[in-house]
Amino acid sequence: MQEDFRLIVDLVAVLAVAACGGLLASLLRQPVLLGYLIGGMIVGPAGLGLIKEVIQVETLAQFGVAFLLFALGVEFSFAELKKVKAIALGGGGLQIALTISVTVLVCGVTGAWGALPAKGVFLGSILSLSSTAVVLKCLIERNETETPHGQVMLGILVVQDLALGLMIAVLPALNQPAETIGIAVLTALLRIGLFAAGAVATGIWLIPPLLRLLARTESRELFLLGVVTLCLGIALLTESLGLSIEMGAFVAGLMISEVEYADQTLTYVEPLRDIFASLFFAAIGMLIDPGFLWNNLELILGLVAIVFVGKFLIITPLVMLFRYPLKTALIAGLGLAQIGEFSFVLASEGQVLGLVSRRIYLLILGTTAVTLIITPFVLRLVPFLFNLAESMPWLKPYLAGEGQARDVSEDLPSKDHVVVCGYGRVGRNLVRLLHQHDLPVVVIDQSERRIQQLREAGVPYVYGNGVSFHVLETAGVNYAKGMAITLPDPMSIRLCLKRALELHPELDLVVRATQDKNIEVLYQLGAREVVQPEFEASIEMATYLLTGLGLSPAVVQQEMQQIRNDHYLDLRPERSASEVSRDLRQATRDLNRRWYSLPSASPLIGMSLEEADIRYLTGVSLMAIRRSSGEEIDYPNAQTRLEDGDRLLVVGATEEIAALEVFTKGQVAVPGENSACQWITVNSDSPILGQTLAALNTHEESEVKVQAMRRDGKFIRFPDRKMDIRTYDQLLLCGNLPSLNQLQPLFAASSKVPLSMPKLKTGEPQSLKENLRTNS
């Protein structure tokens, strides 16, 4: 009885310290995994020694990784697994084989551990495994499980987890003759084959009727109990077959993924998954000896560097070998460069079998622990690293987007069509409604299964990633009438939106927001309309009820439209200024952003954002304004006025930000190949004083238009050509560069005006004069 009570105390202590560590990490804006691991280190045997029943706690912690992989299996269905089967089976298998081969070669050349190849194979097996739990947790937190790099990483991780059973089966035979190893491998493969056949049969004939029976009871408790029993039962079966519990849990999830109750199962299991996952990571932390880490810090950091660089150099070329873009390969290489938590299992078995000494075992644990800790930080740095790399002209062509389209239908419309990016449930319904009105549609998607559906339905398609400039151009975004983005992950939505508007600034673009905190970001990036499905469901239900209760349909519709016009503010939870600012930074970290100080003599000072029209004229999106008084305005609206001393948080390509810099100084910005815009001030000695605006276009070929005018602080959009020109009028001129050059003498004394200008490179911001604006 006392021992049972001791286990309860230990369990409560581990959960409490995991919660405290996770909370502290979250407050410090660090990955919560770091808090779990450090919490385990503190209460573990090498820390304060508060946990007495370490083995029992570790046993319970196995539930965490079992539920993690079970939930992954439910989400990562056979259809999704088939999509990345080549890189998963071929790439994952090659990665394991190459890692083991390189390790054996290095051990042989350096003489490490003597001349025993078995020890090199053992170490290589440990190094070949990456952390399914850590990578999966990071992808879920960043909502990137559906992205190309997320799918690639999960596919390789699945193969690694399957290989773990084979490694455990072969491990005892490593010190035996070669024929013994061969027999062990064949036996393990036979077990895996029998288990796979049984899993397929069970998934087809047993699982569906069992879940239907449980669902018919309409009891949440019974359904959850049945699902958990199924998960753990299959996991124990694989353990008894000499495979791993983790493999069984994942296969159990795959069985349920194809059944109609998959979503319901996932909803019920997620709370259990999160609780036991925190216990699992805390248990890993308990294995870490802080004192040993500190005493061998230089050696362990050196090993960590070797592991990260080595695995990165193995995985990245392999992913590219399977024709994935460089960007996807680099992210996968960085994300899988750590040593997995299951390596603890292999290391422990190796110590028992005498393959490693106690010191080597502790070095393996320390190196593995450090790689697990730094992995979330590496994945967080990925957007920043790519922004930095894309700012380098010689690297940008390789990293901008996800490469060329893999396939294109033959009957793509050339203009005046609607582009739908994403052919999930929302995209499919949208295409159906557009076809009812005989509107030409082009669909962009990167799922082979969905592309096949489009082929069968006869819908024009582009097979590729919607964030790629090449794919968007292939779909004819430049000449489209409108575009809808229904992608599942926020990062791809933002990149697709930004790049579509770079190709077609006037595009009528509607976006689905997967999270309410992204609504303002999407509007600020240029979306004409942002739709949040949950809020729209609330609005439609309220409309039905209010109309049924006798309220005027016109009044109700007006109220609901006002909610939409206010960006659902009435329905969104209130957030503090610090929370809004934090969400803004997180949302723009995968975009090229920077703080830019507005010049003190800028012609834009005093203008509203609607008047300045920065996005249309330069391509840059303004996300926040920091006043000289210290006030910060996140997501400024169209009526916000620019003031002297403002610092602007802007998002855009490098050339767009360069265009903004010259534009705000009253110089010429060249946002496109054939257009340029400039704010100029009419000087007191200008020869055009007293003439009409029509005089600016005296030559047929000049093609310069006065897009706007500021006079006495008043803004006039598209002024009348008959208006006369007065001193200190500010005019926004837009046209081609030669025409703007011809008009220069009209705004200053001829002795002060250069009559020629250097030849400009396409798309490169330049100035017609160093400064045409004079202060009044």
mmCIF file of C-alpha atoms in Angstrom, residues 56 87 129 222 268 270 279 286 397 531 556 576 631 642 694:
data_model
loop_
_atom_site.group_PDB
_atom_site.id
_atom_site.type_symbol
_atom_site.label_atom_id
_atom_site.label_comp_id
_atom_site.label_asym_id
_atom_site.label_seq_id
_atom_site.Cartn_x
_atom_site.Cartn_y
_atom_site.Cartn_z
ATOM 1 C CA GLN A 56 7.348 2.871 -12.741
ATOM 2 C CA ILE A 87 10.438 9.410 -49.809
ATOM 3 C CA LEU A 129 16.722 7.525 -35.427
ATOM 4 C CA LEU A 222 -17.488 3.725 -23.584
ATOM 5 C CA TYR A 268 -11.477 12.115 -27.535
ATOM 6 C CA GLU A 270 -6.137 14.348 -27.765
ATOM 7 C CA LEU A 279 4.848 12.908 -18.666
ATOM 8 C CA MET A 286 14.827 12.432 -15.534
ATOM 9 C CA PRO A 397 16.029 31.658 -57.222
ATOM 10 C CA VAL A 531 -13.583 34.289 -44.068
ATOM 11 C CA VAL A 556 -30.597 41.321 -39.633
ATOM 12 C CA SER A 576 -4.379 42.683 -24.620
ATOM 13 C CA GLU A 631 2.842 54.274 -28.931
ATOM 14 C CA LEU A 642 1.601 58.795 -40.998
ATOM 15 C CA ALA A 694 -3.485 68.215 -68.792
#
